[in-house]
Tab-separated table of C-alpha atoms in Angstrom:
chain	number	residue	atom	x	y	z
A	29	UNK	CA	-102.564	-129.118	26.608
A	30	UNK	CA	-104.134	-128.917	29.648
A	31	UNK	CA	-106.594	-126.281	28.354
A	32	UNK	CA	-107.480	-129.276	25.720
A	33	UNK	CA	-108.145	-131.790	27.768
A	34	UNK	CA	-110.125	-129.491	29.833
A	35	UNK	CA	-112.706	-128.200	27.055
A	36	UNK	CA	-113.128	-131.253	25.451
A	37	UNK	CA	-114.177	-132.440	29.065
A	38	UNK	CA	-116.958	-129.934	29.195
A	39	UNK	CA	-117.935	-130.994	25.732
A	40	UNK	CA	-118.264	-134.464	26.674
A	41	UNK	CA	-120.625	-133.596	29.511
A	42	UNK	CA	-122.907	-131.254	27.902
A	43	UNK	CA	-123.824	-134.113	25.617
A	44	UNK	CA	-125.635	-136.060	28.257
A	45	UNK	CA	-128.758	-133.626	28.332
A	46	UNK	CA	-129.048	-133.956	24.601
A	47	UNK	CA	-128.689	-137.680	24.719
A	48	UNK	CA	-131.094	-137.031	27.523
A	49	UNK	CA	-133.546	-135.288	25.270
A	50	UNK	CA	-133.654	-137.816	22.183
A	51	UNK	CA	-134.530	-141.079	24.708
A	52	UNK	CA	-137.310	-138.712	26.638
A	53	UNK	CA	-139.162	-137.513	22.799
A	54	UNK	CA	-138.013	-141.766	21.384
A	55	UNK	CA	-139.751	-142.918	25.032
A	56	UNK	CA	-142.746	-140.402	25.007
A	57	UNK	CA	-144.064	-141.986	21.581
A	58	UNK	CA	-143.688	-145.571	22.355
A	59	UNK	CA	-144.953	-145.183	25.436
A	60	UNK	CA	-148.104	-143.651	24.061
A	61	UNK	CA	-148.597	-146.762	22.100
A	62	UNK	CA	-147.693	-148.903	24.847
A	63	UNK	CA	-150.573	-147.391	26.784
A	64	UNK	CA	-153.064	-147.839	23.764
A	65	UNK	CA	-152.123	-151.243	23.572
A	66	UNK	CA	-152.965	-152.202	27.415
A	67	UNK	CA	-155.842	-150.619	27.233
A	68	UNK	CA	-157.459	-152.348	24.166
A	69	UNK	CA	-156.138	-155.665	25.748
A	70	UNK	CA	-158.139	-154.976	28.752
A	71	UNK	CA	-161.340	-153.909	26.797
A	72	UNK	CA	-161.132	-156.986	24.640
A	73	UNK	CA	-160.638	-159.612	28.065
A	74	UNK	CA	-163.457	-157.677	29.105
A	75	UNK	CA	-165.714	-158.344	26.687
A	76	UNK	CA	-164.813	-162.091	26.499
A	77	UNK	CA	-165.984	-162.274	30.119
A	78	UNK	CA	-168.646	-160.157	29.279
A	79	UNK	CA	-170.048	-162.432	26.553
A	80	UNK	CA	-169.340	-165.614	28.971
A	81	UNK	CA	-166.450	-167.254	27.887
A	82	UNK	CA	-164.171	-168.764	31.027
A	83	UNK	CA	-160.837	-168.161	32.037
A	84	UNK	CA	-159.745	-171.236	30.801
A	85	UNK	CA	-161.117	-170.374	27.084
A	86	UNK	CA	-159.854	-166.606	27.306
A	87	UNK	CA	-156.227	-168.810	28.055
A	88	UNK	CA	-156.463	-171.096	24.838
A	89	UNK	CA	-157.754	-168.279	22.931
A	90	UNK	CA	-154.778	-166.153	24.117
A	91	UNK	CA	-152.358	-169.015	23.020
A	92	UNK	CA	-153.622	-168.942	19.776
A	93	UNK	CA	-153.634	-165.331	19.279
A	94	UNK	CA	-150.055	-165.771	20.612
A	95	UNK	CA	-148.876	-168.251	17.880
A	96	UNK	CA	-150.668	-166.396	14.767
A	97	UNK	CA	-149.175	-163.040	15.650
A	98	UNK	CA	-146.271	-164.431	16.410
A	99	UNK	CA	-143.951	-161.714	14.307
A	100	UNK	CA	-146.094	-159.195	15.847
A	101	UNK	CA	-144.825	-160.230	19.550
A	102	UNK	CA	-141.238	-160.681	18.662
A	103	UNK	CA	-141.234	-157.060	16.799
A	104	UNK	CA	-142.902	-155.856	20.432
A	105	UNK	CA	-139.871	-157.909	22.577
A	106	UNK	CA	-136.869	-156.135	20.510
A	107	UNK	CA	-138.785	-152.754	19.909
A	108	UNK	CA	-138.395	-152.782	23.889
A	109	UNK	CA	-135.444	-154.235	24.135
A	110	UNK	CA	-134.184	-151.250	22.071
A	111	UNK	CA	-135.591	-148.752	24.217
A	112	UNK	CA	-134.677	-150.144	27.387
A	113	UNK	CA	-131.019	-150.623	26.266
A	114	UNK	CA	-130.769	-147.070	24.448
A	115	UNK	CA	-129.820	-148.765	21.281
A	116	UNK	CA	-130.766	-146.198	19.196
A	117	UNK	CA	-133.184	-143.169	19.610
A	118	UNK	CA	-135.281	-140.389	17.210
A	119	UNK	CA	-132.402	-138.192	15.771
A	120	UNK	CA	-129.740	-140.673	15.871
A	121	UNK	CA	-128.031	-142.054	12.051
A	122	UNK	CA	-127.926	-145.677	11.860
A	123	UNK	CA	-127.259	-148.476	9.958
A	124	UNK	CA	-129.541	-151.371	9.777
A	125	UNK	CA	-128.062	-154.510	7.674
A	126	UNK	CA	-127.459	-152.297	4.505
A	127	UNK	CA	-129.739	-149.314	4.806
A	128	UNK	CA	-128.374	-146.084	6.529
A	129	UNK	CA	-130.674	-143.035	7.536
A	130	UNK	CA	-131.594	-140.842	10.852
A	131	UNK	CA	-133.997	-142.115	13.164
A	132	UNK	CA	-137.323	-140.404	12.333
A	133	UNK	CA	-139.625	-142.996	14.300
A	134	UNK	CA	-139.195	-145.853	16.352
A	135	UNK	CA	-142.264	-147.673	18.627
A	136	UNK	CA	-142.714	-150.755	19.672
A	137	UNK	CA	-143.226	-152.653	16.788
A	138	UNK	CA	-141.264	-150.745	14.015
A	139	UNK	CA	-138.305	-148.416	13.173
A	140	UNK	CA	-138.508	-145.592	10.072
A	141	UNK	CA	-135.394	-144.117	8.751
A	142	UNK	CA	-134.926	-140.896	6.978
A	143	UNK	CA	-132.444	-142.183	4.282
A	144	UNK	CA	-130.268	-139.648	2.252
A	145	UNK	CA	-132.524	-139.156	-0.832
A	146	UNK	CA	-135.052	-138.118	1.669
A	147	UNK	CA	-136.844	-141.857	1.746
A	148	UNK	CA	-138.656	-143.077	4.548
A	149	UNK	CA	-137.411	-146.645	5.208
A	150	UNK	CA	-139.802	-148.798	7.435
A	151	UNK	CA	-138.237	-151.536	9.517
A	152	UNK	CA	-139.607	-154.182	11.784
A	153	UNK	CA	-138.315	-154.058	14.980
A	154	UNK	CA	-138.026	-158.153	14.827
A	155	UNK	CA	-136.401	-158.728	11.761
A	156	UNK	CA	-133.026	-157.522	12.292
A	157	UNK	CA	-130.213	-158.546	14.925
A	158	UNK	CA	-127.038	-155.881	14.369
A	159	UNK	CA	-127.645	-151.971	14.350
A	160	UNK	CA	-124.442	-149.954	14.025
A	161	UNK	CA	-125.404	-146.269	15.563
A	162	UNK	CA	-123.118	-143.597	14.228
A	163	UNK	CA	-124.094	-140.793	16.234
A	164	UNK	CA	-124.654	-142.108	19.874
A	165	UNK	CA	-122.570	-139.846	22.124
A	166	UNK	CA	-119.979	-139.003	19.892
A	167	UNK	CA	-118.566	-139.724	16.440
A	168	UNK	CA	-115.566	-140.164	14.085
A	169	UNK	CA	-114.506	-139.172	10.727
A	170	UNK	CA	-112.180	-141.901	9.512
A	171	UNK	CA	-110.169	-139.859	7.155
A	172	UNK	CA	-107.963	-141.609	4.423
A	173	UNK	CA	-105.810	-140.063	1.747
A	174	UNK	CA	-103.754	-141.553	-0.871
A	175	UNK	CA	-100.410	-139.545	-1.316
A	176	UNK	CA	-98.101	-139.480	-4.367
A	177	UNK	CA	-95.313	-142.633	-3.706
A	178	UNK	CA	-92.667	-139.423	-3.736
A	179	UNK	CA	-93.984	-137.317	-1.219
A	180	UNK	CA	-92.996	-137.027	2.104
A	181	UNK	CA	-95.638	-138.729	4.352
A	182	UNK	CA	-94.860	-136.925	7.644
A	183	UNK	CA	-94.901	-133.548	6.320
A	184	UNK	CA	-98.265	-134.574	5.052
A	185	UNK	CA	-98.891	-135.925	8.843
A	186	UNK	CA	-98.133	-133.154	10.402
A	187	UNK	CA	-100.058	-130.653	7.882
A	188	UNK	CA	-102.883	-132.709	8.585
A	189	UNK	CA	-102.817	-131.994	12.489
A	190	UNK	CA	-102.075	-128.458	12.007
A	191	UNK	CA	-105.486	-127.807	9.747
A	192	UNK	CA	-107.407	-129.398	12.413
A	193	UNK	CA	-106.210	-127.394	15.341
A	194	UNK	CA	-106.812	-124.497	13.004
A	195	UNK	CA	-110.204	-125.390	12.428
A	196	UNK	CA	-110.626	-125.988	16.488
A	197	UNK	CA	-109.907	-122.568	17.436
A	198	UNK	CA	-112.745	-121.048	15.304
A	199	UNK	CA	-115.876	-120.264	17.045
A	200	UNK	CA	-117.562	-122.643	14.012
A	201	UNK	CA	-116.153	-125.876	14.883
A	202	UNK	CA	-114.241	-125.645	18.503
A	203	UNK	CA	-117.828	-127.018	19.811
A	204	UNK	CA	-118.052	-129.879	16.710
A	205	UNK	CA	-114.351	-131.375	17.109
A	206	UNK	CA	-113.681	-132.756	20.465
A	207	UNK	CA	-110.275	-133.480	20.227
A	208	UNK	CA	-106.960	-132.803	18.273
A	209	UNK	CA	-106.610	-135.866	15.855
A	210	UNK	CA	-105.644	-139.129	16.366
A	211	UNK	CA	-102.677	-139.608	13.937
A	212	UNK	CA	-102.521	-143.231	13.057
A	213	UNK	CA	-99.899	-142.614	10.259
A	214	UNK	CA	-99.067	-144.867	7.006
A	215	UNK	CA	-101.356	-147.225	6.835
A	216	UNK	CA	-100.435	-148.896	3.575
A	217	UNK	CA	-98.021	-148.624	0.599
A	218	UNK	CA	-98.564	-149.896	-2.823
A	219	UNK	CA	-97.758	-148.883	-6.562
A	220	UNK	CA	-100.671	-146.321	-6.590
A	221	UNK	CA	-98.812	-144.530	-3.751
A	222	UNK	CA	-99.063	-143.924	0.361
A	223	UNK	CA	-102.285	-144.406	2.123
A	224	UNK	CA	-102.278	-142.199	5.658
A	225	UNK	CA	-105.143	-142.262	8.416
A	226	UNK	CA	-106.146	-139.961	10.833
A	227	UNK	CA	-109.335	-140.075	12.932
A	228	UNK	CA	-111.497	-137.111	14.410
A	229	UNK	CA	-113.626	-137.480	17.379
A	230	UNK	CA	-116.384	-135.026	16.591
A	231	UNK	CA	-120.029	-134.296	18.309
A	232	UNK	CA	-122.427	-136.729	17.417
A	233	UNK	CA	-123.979	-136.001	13.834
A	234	UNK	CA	-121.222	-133.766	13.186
A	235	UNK	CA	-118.522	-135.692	11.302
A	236	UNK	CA	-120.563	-135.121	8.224
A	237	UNK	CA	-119.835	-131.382	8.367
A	238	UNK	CA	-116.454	-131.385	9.931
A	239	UNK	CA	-115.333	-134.131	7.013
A	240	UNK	CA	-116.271	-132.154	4.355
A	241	UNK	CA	-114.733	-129.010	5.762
A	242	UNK	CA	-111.715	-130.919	6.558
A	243	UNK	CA	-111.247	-132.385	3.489
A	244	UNK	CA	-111.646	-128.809	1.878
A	245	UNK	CA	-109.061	-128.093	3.705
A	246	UNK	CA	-106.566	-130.658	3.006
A	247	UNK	CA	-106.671	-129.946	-0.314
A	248	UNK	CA	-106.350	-126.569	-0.571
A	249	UNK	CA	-102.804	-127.261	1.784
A	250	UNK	CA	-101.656	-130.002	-0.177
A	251	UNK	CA	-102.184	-127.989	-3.027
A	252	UNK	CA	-100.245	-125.547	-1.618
A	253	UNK	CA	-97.490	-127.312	-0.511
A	254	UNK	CA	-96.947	-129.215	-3.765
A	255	UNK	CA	-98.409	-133.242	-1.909
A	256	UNK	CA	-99.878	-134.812	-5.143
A	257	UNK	CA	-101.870	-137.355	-4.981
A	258	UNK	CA	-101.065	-140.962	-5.951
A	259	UNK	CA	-102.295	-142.425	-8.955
A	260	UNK	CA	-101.298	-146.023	-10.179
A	261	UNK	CA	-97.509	-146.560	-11.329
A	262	UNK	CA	-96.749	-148.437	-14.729
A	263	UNK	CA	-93.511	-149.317	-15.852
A	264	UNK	CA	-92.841	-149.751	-19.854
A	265	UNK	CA	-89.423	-151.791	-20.958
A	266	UNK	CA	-88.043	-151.188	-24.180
A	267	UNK	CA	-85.476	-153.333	-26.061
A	268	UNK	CA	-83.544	-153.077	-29.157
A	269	UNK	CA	-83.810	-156.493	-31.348
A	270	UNK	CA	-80.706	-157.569	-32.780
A	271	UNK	CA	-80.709	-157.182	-36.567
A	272	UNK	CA	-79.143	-159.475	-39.526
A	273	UNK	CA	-76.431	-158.424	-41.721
A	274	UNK	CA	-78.947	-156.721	-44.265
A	275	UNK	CA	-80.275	-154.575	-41.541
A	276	UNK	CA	-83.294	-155.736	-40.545
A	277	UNK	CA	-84.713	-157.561	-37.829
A	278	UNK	CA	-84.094	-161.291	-38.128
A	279	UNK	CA	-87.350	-163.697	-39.004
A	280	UNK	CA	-87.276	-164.764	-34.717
A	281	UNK	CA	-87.624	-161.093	-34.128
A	282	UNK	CA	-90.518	-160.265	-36.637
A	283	UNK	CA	-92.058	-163.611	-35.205
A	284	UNK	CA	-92.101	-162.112	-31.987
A	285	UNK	CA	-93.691	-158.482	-33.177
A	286	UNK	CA	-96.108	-160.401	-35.457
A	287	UNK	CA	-97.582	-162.159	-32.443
A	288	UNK	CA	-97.380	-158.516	-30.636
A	289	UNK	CA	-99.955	-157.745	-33.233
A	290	UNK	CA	-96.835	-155.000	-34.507
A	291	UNK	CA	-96.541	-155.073	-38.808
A	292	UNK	CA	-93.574	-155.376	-39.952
C-alpha cells in the first residue's frame, strides 16, 4: 500500500513540468501579440502628436475608440484573465458552454478548439463566463454500468477493482492511472436493473484511453463470470374469465376483450 501511495506521489509531481510546458508555449504566443499590440499603440499616439493633435484630443479620441471597440477590450480583459489565472492552456480539452475540443490556440482576444470531428471552433475570449477544463493536472473516468437486477453487485465491485490493479501493473498504463479506484458502489436501483460507479484518477488527457481499455475489460470479465447486463423488466398478468353455462365467456367478458381490441 505503501508502495501505492508512494508512486502515485512521483506521478503527481512529474506533472508540474508538463503543466509547466503548456502555460510557457499558451504564454509565448499571446505574449507575441501582446507585444505587437503596444507597439502599434505607440506608433499610432505618435503620429497623432506628430500630425498636431493635443493631449486632450488624443484623450477624447481614445474614449471613443474605447466605447466602439468595446467587445474588442472585454475579449482582451478575460483573454488575460485566463492566462494569468491558468484557466486553461494549448493542449488542454475543454468545455466551453456546449462545445468540447483541445486547446489548439488561445491569445488575447480569442480561443480555437480542436473539436472531435477535427473542427476548428473559434471563440471570443469575452463572450463566455464558465469553462470546465478536463485535463488540468489530472483527470477522471466516471465509469457507470448497469447490472442485471439478479446479479450480485459486490462481486461485480470487487471484479471491477481487480481489472484495474491489473491494468496498473503493466508497463502501458502504471504511468496513465494514478490510483487504485475509487469504489463508490450502488448508486441506483430501478426495474432496468443495478447502476454501480467507480471513478479513476488518471493523467491528464488520459481517461480517454484508460476508459476505453477499461471498459474492454469489464466486459470481457463480466462475460466471463456470467454479470449480465440489465435491461428493462415487464411484468404480464394473465386471468381466466369466468364463463356461462354454455361455455363461453359471458357478454361482460367479451365487452371487456372487445374494447381490448381482442375478436371474439
Amino acid at each position: 500500500m505503501a508502495d501505492s501511495r508512494g508512486h502515485g506521489a512521483v506521478q503527481q509531481g512529474s506533472l508540474v513540468p508538463e503543466r509547466y510546458t503548456k502555460r510557457v508555449n499558451t504564454y509565448s504566443g499571446a505574449l507575441k501579440q501582446a507585444t505587437s499590440v503596444v507597439i502599434y499603440s505607440i506608433a499610432i499616439l505618435y503620429t497623432i502628436q506628430a500630425i498636431g493633435v493635443s493631449l486632450a484630443g488624443i484623450g477624447i479620441l481614445g474614449i471613443a475608440l474605447t466605447y466602439v471597440f468595446k467587445a474588442k477590450v472585454d475579449n482582451m480583459i478575460n483573454g488575460c484573465l485566463i492566462l494569468w489565472t491558468d484557466q486553461y492552456a494549448v493542449g488542454d480539452v475543454v468545455q466551453i458552454g456546449d462545445v468540447t475540443g483541445i486547446v489548439e490556440h488561445i491569445n488575447l482576444y480569442l480561443t480555437q478548439l480542436r473539436g472531435a470531428e477535427g473542427r476548428l471552433i473559434t471563440i471570443p475570449n469575452g463572450s463566455f463566463e464558465v469553462v470546465q477544463n478536463l485535463t488540468k493536472d489530472w483527470s477522471r473516468v466516471d465509469f457507470r454500468v448497469e447490472i442485471a437486477y439478479s446479479a450480485d453487485a459486490r462481486k461485480a465491485l470487487n471484479m471491477m477493482a481487480e481489472v484495474l490493479e491489473q491494468m496498473r501493473s503493466e508497463p502501458e498504463w502504471q504511468d496513465k492511472i494514478l490510483e487504485p479506484a475509487i469504489i463508490l458502489g450502488v448508486d441506483n436501483i430501478s426495474h432496468t436493473g443495478i447502476l454501480i460507479q467507480i471513478w479513476i484518477k488518471t493523467a491528464p488527457i488520459q481517461q480517454f484511453a484508460v476508459g476505453r481499455e477499461f471498459r474492454l475489460r469489464i466486459k470481457q470479465a463480466f462475460d466471463q463470470e456470467g454479470i449480465a447486463i440489465g435491461v428493462p423488466q415487464h411484468s404480464v398478468n394473465f386471468q381466466n374469465y369466468p364463463k356461462n353455462g354454455s361455455g363461453d365467456r359471458n357478454k361482460g367478458d367479451n365487452s371487456y376483450l372487445s374494447a381490448l381490441g381482442v375478436g371474439e
